[in-house]
Coordinates of C-alpha atoms and ligand atoms in Angstrom, one line a residue:
M28 CA 0.0 0.0 0.0
T29 CA 1.2 3.5 -0.7
K30 CA 2.4 5.4 2.3
Q31 CA 0.2 8.3 3.4
F32 CA 1.4 11.7 2.0
T33 CA 2.8 14.1 4.5
T34 CA 5.3 16.3 2.6
I35 CA 7.2 16.6 -0.7
L36 CA 10.4 16.8 1.5
D37 CA 9.9 13.2 2.7
P38 CA 13.1 11.5 1.5
D39 CA 11.1 8.6 0.0
V40 CA 9.1 11.1 -2.0
V41 CA 12.3 12.9 -3.2
R42 CA 13.7 9.4 -4.2
D43 CA 10.6 8.4 -6.1
P44 CA 7.7 10.8 -6.1
H45 CA 5.4 8.7 -8.4
P46 CA 3.7 6.2 -6.0
V47 CA 2.5 9.1 -3.8
L48 CA 1.6 11.4 -6.7
T49 CA -0.5 8.7 -8.3
E50 CA -2.4 8.2 -5.1
L51 CA -2.9 12.0 -4.6
R52 CA -4.3 12.4 -8.2
S53 CA -7.1 10.1 -7.3
S54 CA -7.7 10.8 -3.6
A55 CA -6.6 14.4 -2.9
P56 CA -5.6 16.2 -6.1
V57 CA -5.2 19.6 -4.2
V58 CA -3.5 18.8 -0.9
W59 CA -1.9 20.9 1.8
D60 CA 1.8 20.2 2.7
A61 CA 2.1 21.6 6.2
Q62 CA 5.9 21.2 6.3
V63 CA 6.5 23.3 3.2
E64 CA 3.4 25.4 3.8
T65 CA 2.2 25.0 0.2
W66 CA -0.7 23.5 -1.7
L67 CA 0.3 20.8 -4.0
V68 CA -1.7 20.4 -7.2
T69 CA -1.4 17.1 -9.0
R70 CA -3.9 16.7 -11.8
H71 CA -2.8 17.7 -15.3
Q72 CA -5.7 20.0 -16.0
D73 CA -5.2 21.9 -12.7
V74 CA -1.4 22.1 -13.0
K75 CA -1.6 23.4 -16.6
S76 CA -4.1 26.0 -15.5
V77 CA -2.3 27.2 -12.4
L78 CA 1.0 27.6 -14.4
A79 CA -0.8 29.9 -16.9
D80 CA -3.1 31.7 -14.4
P81 CA -2.2 35.4 -14.0
R82 CA -3.7 35.5 -10.5
F83 CA -0.5 33.8 -9.3
S84 CA 2.7 35.7 -8.8
R85 CA 6.2 34.2 -9.3
D86 CA 7.8 36.8 -7.1
R87 CA 9.7 34.5 -4.7
R88 CA 10.1 37.4 -2.2
L89 CA 6.5 36.7 -1.3
T90 CA 7.2 33.1 -0.2
K91 CA 7.6 32.1 3.4
F92 CA 11.0 30.5 3.0
Y93 CA 12.5 33.5 1.3
T94 CA 15.6 34.8 3.1
P95 CA 16.6 38.1 1.6
P96 CA 20.2 38.4 0.2
E97 CA 22.2 41.3 1.4
P98 CA 20.8 44.6 -0.1
G99 CA 22.7 45.9 -3.1
T100 CA 24.2 42.5 -4.0
W101 CA 23.6 40.9 -7.4
A102 CA 21.6 38.2 -5.7
A103 CA 19.2 40.9 -4.4
H104 CA 19.1 42.4 -7.9
H105 CA 18.1 39.0 -9.3
D106 CA 14.9 39.0 -7.4
E107 CA 14.1 42.5 -8.6
Y108 CA 15.3 42.3 -12.2
T109 CA 14.7 39.0 -13.8
M110 CA 11.9 37.8 -15.9
N111 CA 11.5 34.4 -14.3
V112 CA 10.3 35.9 -11.0
A113 CA 8.6 39.0 -12.5
D114 CA 4.9 39.4 -13.2
D115 CA 2.7 41.2 -15.8
A116 CA 4.0 44.2 -17.5
Q117 CA 7.5 43.9 -16.1
H118 CA 7.7 40.3 -17.2
R119 CA 6.5 41.1 -20.7
R120 CA 9.1 43.9 -21.1
W121 CA 12.0 41.7 -20.3
R122 CA 10.7 38.7 -22.2
K123 CA 10.1 40.8 -25.3
Q124 CA 13.7 41.9 -25.3
L125 CA 15.1 38.4 -25.1
S126 CA 12.5 36.5 -27.2
A127 CA 14.0 37.3 -30.6
G128 CA 17.1 35.2 -29.7
F129 CA 15.1 32.0 -29.0
T130 CA 12.4 31.7 -31.7
P131 CA 12.5 28.4 -33.7
R132 CA 14.1 30.2 -36.6
A133 CA 16.8 31.8 -34.4
V134 CA 17.5 28.4 -32.8
R135 CA 17.8 26.7 -36.2
R136 CA 20.5 29.2 -37.0
M137 CA 22.3 28.0 -33.9
E138 CA 22.2 24.4 -35.0
E139 CA 25.6 24.4 -36.5
Q140 CA 27.2 25.8 -33.3
V141 CA 25.4 23.2 -31.2
R142 CA 26.5 20.4 -33.5
A143 CA 30.1 21.6 -33.4
V144 CA 30.0 21.6 -29.5
V145 CA 28.4 18.2 -29.3
S146 CA 30.9 16.8 -31.7
Q147 CA 33.8 18.3 -29.8
F148 CA 32.8 16.2 -26.8
A149 CA 31.4 13.1 -28.6
S150 CA 34.4 12.5 -30.9
P151 CA 36.9 11.5 -28.1
L152 CA 34.3 8.9 -26.9
I153 CA 34.1 7.0 -30.1
G154 CA 36.0 3.7 -29.7
R155 CA 36.5 4.1 -25.9
S156 CA 36.4 1.0 -23.7
G157 CA 36.0 0.4 -20.0
T158 CA 33.7 2.5 -17.7
V159 CA 33.2 6.2 -18.7
D160 CA 31.4 8.8 -16.7
L161 CA 29.2 10.5 -19.3
V162 CA 28.2 13.3 -17.0
E163 CA 31.7 14.4 -16.7
S164 CA 32.8 13.9 -20.2
F165 CA 29.6 14.6 -22.2
T166 CA 26.3 15.8 -20.6
N167 CA 27.9 18.3 -18.2
P168 CA 30.2 20.4 -20.4
I169 CA 27.9 20.7 -23.5
P170 CA 25.0 22.9 -22.4
N171 CA 27.3 25.4 -20.7
T172 CA 29.6 25.6 -23.7
V173 CA 26.6 26.2 -26.0
I174 CA 25.0 28.9 -23.9
S175 CA 28.4 30.6 -23.4
R176 CA 28.8 30.8 -27.2
I177 CA 25.3 32.0 -27.9
T178 CA 25.2 34.7 -25.2
G179 CA 28.8 35.7 -25.8
I180 CA 30.0 35.0 -22.3
P181 CA 33.1 32.8 -22.6
P182 CA 34.4 31.0 -19.5
Y183 CA 37.3 32.7 -17.7
P184 CA 40.3 31.8 -19.8
G185 CA 41.5 28.3 -18.9
E186 CA 38.8 27.9 -16.2
E187 CA 36.0 26.2 -18.1
D188 CA 35.1 23.8 -15.2
R189 CA 34.9 26.5 -12.6
F190 CA 32.8 28.7 -14.9
R191 CA 30.4 25.9 -15.5
Q192 CA 30.2 25.3 -11.8
L193 CA 29.2 29.0 -11.3
G194 CA 26.3 28.7 -13.7
Q195 CA 25.1 25.5 -11.9
D196 CA 25.5 27.1 -8.5
V197 CA 23.3 30.0 -9.5
I198 CA 20.5 27.7 -10.6
R199 CA 20.7 25.6 -7.5
Q200 CA 20.1 28.4 -5.1
F201 CA 17.0 29.0 -7.2
F202 CA 15.5 25.6 -6.7
P203 CA 12.7 25.8 -4.1
M204 CA 13.8 24.7 -0.7
A205 CA 17.5 24.9 -1.5
D206 CA 19.4 24.5 1.7
A207 CA 21.6 27.2 3.3
E208 CA 24.8 25.9 1.7
N209 CA 23.3 25.9 -1.8
K210 CA 22.0 29.4 -1.2
R211 CA 25.3 30.7 0.0
R212 CA 27.2 29.2 -2.9
G213 CA 24.6 30.4 -5.4
E214 CA 24.7 34.0 -4.2
Q215 CA 28.5 34.0 -4.3
A216 CA 28.4 32.6 -7.8
M217 CA 25.9 35.2 -8.9
E218 CA 28.3 38.0 -7.7
E219 CA 31.1 36.5 -9.7
L220 CA 29.1 35.8 -12.9
A221 CA 27.5 39.2 -12.9
E222 CA 30.9 41.0 -12.4
W223 CA 32.3 39.0 -15.3
I224 CA 29.3 39.7 -17.6
G225 CA 29.5 43.4 -16.6
K226 CA 33.1 43.5 -17.7
L227 CA 32.2 41.9 -21.1
A228 CA 29.2 44.2 -21.5
D229 CA 31.6 47.2 -21.3
E230 CA 33.8 45.6 -23.9
R231 CA 30.9 44.9 -26.3
R232 CA 29.7 48.4 -26.0
Q233 CA 33.0 49.5 -27.5
E234 CA 33.3 46.6 -29.9
P235 CA 30.1 44.7 -30.6
R236 CA 30.3 41.0 -31.7
D237 CA 27.9 38.5 -33.2
D238 CA 26.3 37.4 -29.9
L239 CA 23.3 37.9 -27.7
L240 CA 25.0 40.3 -25.3
S241 CA 26.0 42.6 -28.1
D242 CA 22.4 42.4 -29.6
L243 CA 20.9 43.3 -26.3
I244 CA 23.2 46.3 -25.9
L245 CA 22.8 47.5 -29.5
G246 CA 19.0 46.9 -29.7
N247 CA 18.4 48.4 -26.3
Q248 CA 16.5 51.6 -27.2
G249 CA 13.1 53.2 -26.8
E250 CA 10.7 53.1 -23.9
D251 CA 11.5 49.5 -23.1
A252 CA 15.2 50.1 -22.8
M253 CA 16.9 48.1 -20.1
S254 CA 19.5 49.4 -17.6
N255 CA 23.0 47.9 -17.5
S256 CA 22.0 45.9 -14.4
E257 CA 18.9 44.6 -16.1
I258 CA 20.9 43.4 -19.1
I259 CA 23.5 41.7 -16.9
M260 CA 20.8 39.9 -14.8
Q261 CA 19.0 38.6 -17.9
I262 CA 22.3 37.1 -19.2
V263 CA 23.1 35.6 -15.7
V264 CA 19.7 33.9 -15.8
L265 CA 20.3 32.5 -19.3
V266 CA 23.8 31.2 -18.5
A267 CA 22.4 29.5 -15.4
A268 CA 19.1 28.3 -16.9
G269 CA 20.8 27.1 -20.0
S270 CA 23.3 24.9 -18.2
E271 CA 22.0 22.7 -15.4
T272 CA 18.5 21.8 -16.8
T273 CA 19.9 20.6 -20.2
T274 CA 22.7 18.7 -18.5
L275 CA 20.1 16.9 -16.4
G276 CA 18.0 16.3 -19.5
G277 CA 20.9 14.8 -21.5
T278 CA 21.9 12.6 -18.5
H279 CA 18.3 11.3 -18.0
T280 CA 17.9 10.6 -21.7
I281 CA 20.9 8.4 -21.9
R282 CA 20.2 6.7 -18.5
L283 CA 16.6 5.9 -19.4
L284 CA 17.5 4.5 -22.8
L285 CA 20.2 2.3 -21.2
E286 CA 17.7 1.2 -18.6
H287 CA 15.1 0.4 -21.3
P288 CA 17.1 -1.6 -24.0
D289 CA 13.9 -2.3 -26.0
Q290 CA 13.4 1.5 -26.4
L291 CA 17.0 2.0 -27.3
A292 CA 16.8 -0.7 -30.0
R293 CA 13.7 1.0 -31.3
L294 CA 15.5 4.3 -31.6
R295 CA 18.5 2.8 -33.2
A296 CA 16.2 1.2 -35.8
D297 CA 14.3 4.5 -36.4
P298 CA 16.3 7.6 -35.6
S299 CA 13.3 9.8 -36.6
L300 CA 12.1 9.0 -33.1
T301 CA 14.9 11.1 -31.5
R302 CA 12.9 14.2 -30.7
N303 CA 10.1 12.1 -29.3
A304 CA 12.5 10.1 -27.2
V305 CA 13.8 13.3 -25.6
R306 CA 10.2 14.5 -25.0
E307 CA 9.3 11.2 -23.4
M308 CA 12.3 11.5 -21.1
L309 CA 11.0 15.0 -20.1
R310 CA 7.6 13.4 -19.4
F311 CA 8.7 10.3 -17.6
D312 CA 11.5 11.4 -15.3
F313 CA 12.3 15.0 -15.0
G314 CA 12.1 16.9 -11.7
G315 CA 10.6 16.2 -8.3
A316 CA 7.1 16.2 -6.8
G317 CA 7.1 20.0 -6.3
S318 CA 8.0 22.8 -8.6
M319 CA 8.4 26.6 -8.7
P320 CA 6.4 28.3 -6.0
L321 CA 3.4 30.4 -7.1
I322 CA 1.7 32.9 -4.8
A323 CA -2.1 33.5 -5.0
M324 CA -2.7 37.2 -5.4
E325 CA -6.4 36.8 -4.6
D326 CA -8.8 34.2 -3.1
L327 CA -9.5 31.5 -5.8
E328 CA -10.5 27.9 -6.3
I329 CA -8.6 25.0 -7.7
G330 CA -10.4 21.7 -8.2
G331 CA -13.1 22.7 -5.7
V332 CA -10.5 23.7 -3.0
T333 CA -10.4 27.3 -1.8
I334 CA -7.0 28.9 -2.0
R335 CA -6.6 32.1 0.0
Q336 CA -4.7 35.2 -1.1
G337 CA -1.1 34.9 0.0
D338 CA -1.1 31.1 -0.1
M339 CA 1.7 29.3 -1.9
V340 CA 0.8 26.7 -4.6
M341 CA 3.0 24.3 -6.4
G342 CA 1.8 22.7 -9.6
S343 CA 3.4 19.2 -9.7
V344 CA 4.6 18.9 -13.3
A345 CA 6.0 15.4 -12.5
S346 CA 2.5 14.3 -11.5
A347 CA 0.8 16.1 -14.5
N348 CA 3.1 14.3 -16.8
R349 CA 1.9 10.9 -15.5
D350 CA -1.7 11.8 -15.3
E351 CA -3.6 8.6 -16.5
T352 CA -6.4 10.7 -18.0
V353 CA -4.0 12.3 -20.4
F354 CA -1.3 9.7 -21.0
D355 CA -2.1 6.0 -21.6
A356 CA -0.1 3.6 -19.3
P357 CA 1.8 6.6 -17.9
D358 CA 4.3 4.6 -15.9
Q359 CA 5.7 3.1 -19.1
F360 CA 8.7 4.7 -20.8
D361 CA 7.6 4.6 -24.4
I362 CA 9.4 6.7 -27.0
T363 CA 6.6 6.3 -29.5
R364 CA 3.8 7.8 -27.4
D365 CA 2.0 11.1 -28.0
T366 CA 4.0 13.6 -25.9
R367 CA 2.2 16.8 -26.9
E368 CA 0.7 17.4 -23.5
I369 CA 3.9 17.3 -21.4
L370 CA 4.2 20.3 -19.0
T371 CA 8.0 20.1 -18.3
F372 CA 8.6 23.5 -20.0
G373 CA 5.7 25.1 -18.1
S374 CA 2.6 26.7 -19.7
G375 CA 1.4 30.2 -20.4
T376 CA 3.4 33.4 -20.5
H377 CA 6.4 32.0 -18.5
Y378 CA 6.7 29.0 -20.8
C379 CA 10.5 28.2 -21.0
L380 CA 12.2 30.7 -23.2
G381 CA 14.9 28.2 -24.0
A382 CA 12.7 25.2 -24.8
N383 CA 13.5 25.3 -28.6
L384 CA 17.2 25.5 -27.8
A385 CA 17.0 22.8 -25.1
L386 CA 15.2 20.4 -27.4
Q387 CA 17.7 21.0 -30.2
E388 CA 20.7 20.4 -27.8
L389 CA 19.1 17.3 -26.4
D390 CA 18.4 15.9 -29.9
C391 CA 22.0 16.5 -30.9
M392 CA 23.4 15.1 -27.7
L393 CA 21.3 11.9 -28.2
E394 CA 22.4 11.6 -31.8
G395 CA 26.0 12.0 -30.6
A396 CA 25.5 9.4 -27.9
L397 CA 24.1 6.9 -30.3
E398 CA 27.3 7.2 -32.4
F399 CA 29.7 6.6 -29.5
L400 CA 27.7 4.1 -27.4
P401 CA 28.6 0.6 -28.6
E402 CA 25.7 -1.9 -29.0
G403 CA 26.5 -3.7 -25.7
A404 CA 27.0 -0.5 -23.6
R405 CA 25.6 -0.9 -20.1
L406 CA 24.8 1.3 -17.2
V407 CA 26.9 0.5 -14.1
D408 CA 24.0 0.7 -11.7
D409 CA 25.9 0.2 -8.5
E410 CA 28.2 3.1 -9.2
L411 CA 25.4 5.6 -10.1
E412 CA 25.2 8.3 -7.5
W413 CA 22.3 10.6 -6.8
E414 CA 22.2 13.9 -4.9
S415 CA 19.2 15.8 -3.5
I416 CA 18.9 19.5 -4.3
G417 CA 15.9 21.0 -2.6
L418 CA 12.8 19.2 -3.9
M419 CA 14.4 17.0 -6.4
R420 CA 17.3 14.6 -7.0
R421 CA 19.7 14.4 -9.8
P422 CA 22.4 11.9 -10.9
V423 CA 25.8 13.1 -10.0
N424 CA 27.5 10.7 -12.5
L425 CA 26.5 8.4 -15.3
P426 CA 28.9 5.4 -15.3
V427 CA 28.6 3.5 -18.5
D428 CA 30.5 0.4 -19.3
F429 CA 31.6 0.6 -23.0
G430 CA 32.8 -3.0 -23.0
Ligands
LIG18 C1 15.6 20.5 -20.4 C2 15.8 21.8 -20.3 C3 14.9 22.8 -19.7 C4 13.8 22.7 -19.0 C5 13.1 21.4 -18.5 C6 13.3 24.0 -18.6 C7 12.2 24.3 -17.9 C8 11.7 25.5 -17.6 C9 10.6 25.8 -16.8 C10 9.7 24.8 -16.1 C11 10.5 27.1 -16.7 C12 9.5 27.9 -15.9 C13 8.1 28.0 -16.4 C14 7.2 28.8 -15.4 O1 7.7 29.6 -14.7 O2 6.1 28.4 -15.4 C15 11.5 27.7 -17.5 C16 11.7 29.1 -17.6 C17 12.8 29.6 -18.3 N1 13.8 28.9 -19.0 FE1 13.9 26.9 -19.2 N2 14.2 24.9 -19.2 C18 15.2 24.2 -19.9 C19 16.2 24.8 -20.6 C20 16.4 26.1 -20.8 C21 17.5 26.7 -21.6 C22 18.5 25.9 -22.4 C23 17.4 28.1 -21.4 C24 18.3 29.1 -22.0 C25 18.4 29.6 -23.0 C26 16.2 28.3 -20.6 C27 15.8 29.6 -20.2 C28 14.7 29.8 -19.5 C29 14.2 31.2 -19.1 C30 14.9 32.5 -19.5 C31 13.0 31.0 -18.4 C32 12.2 32.1 -17.8 C33 11.0 32.4 -18.7 C34 10.0 33.4 -18.2 O3 9.8 33.5 -17.0 O4 9.3 34.0 -19.1 N3 15.7 27.1 -20.2 N4 12.3 26.7 -18.0

């Protein structure tokens, strides 16, 4: 029997949220989590509607667990100046400035760059033998390298690994319920990244290049013009958002396919399934039970439950993606299923700005992996390590035996 739900912080729920989420969808689809002090919404229809509902704010300063960074720091600016936590007109303004860089057409133009980066990391893996950690050698470096090139923010010379770590630290402090250590590291990383981006912004002002930072500086005119701090913060968010999530996606894609050899064989037989295999990974196993906190700005109702103004609500994307009323046999990993209704990139006006880019990167990473993974490659389960970050867990490594 499934254990009674108490909190999304329960280590068993962090490890595998699905038994509890399945139970909640049928018995208590809008449930109060007293430990986190949030409503958890689990049915697809409700999750989709709360994510797109303008009566919720994403301003994390309104949440109960918010501990303000020191005033005047870049971390404090982040909560004032970035689109992911802004609402209404302010959000529209920032999003409009950045959107042009991420349309399907703009992303198609980046394809060559993405392919070049993937090939840089895939080529040395062709013909390898023994056990290889594919996080370290493949899924970790690629997304950060891609976003660095697109935004025009190269790593500190000779310090690629540390630069990547900064991007990842920034995003980790942003995960809901990140612990004090992740917050401290994240805030420190934000200072460093913002300083570095500020320095490059000054250089681009003198000598523009073919990158997003230069475009933002050059195109920044009229009533929507952004201040220097605003430009810096939007780029910090892109560097951070563009690194960790896509690394996680690439790692889960390879892991799930190795864990489901029938699906891997299917993909090898029909590579046109690549995009759908990636989307199925995003449906099947991405993220934990909770998600970004939303704050009700007025009294409202979800699924017959009254939510009061000021209450926190989390739409459980992981649950929505396994809702049996939307996906047949939702607990099966099936790369041929209809994945149109996945909510992993959100819904509504805050829908992930980088979704097109992320999908393109993940497609390329998967294609690259199929080239270097020999037929008999096998996941070394007992060496696979997981770590918990706030409400979710992620694989730290991906040990694969190449034979
Ligand atoms: C597998 C990879 C990714 C996943 C699963 C993902 C998921 C998400 C989600 C769930 C949101 C929030 C939606 C909401 O607030 O309702 C979001 C927002 C955002 N993402 Fe992504 N993301 C990914 C990759 C990327 C990449 C590569 C970039 C960078 C280019 C990016 C940039 C952003 C930005 C800027 C926002 C804020 C959008 C806004 O508030 O309007 N993401 N993403």
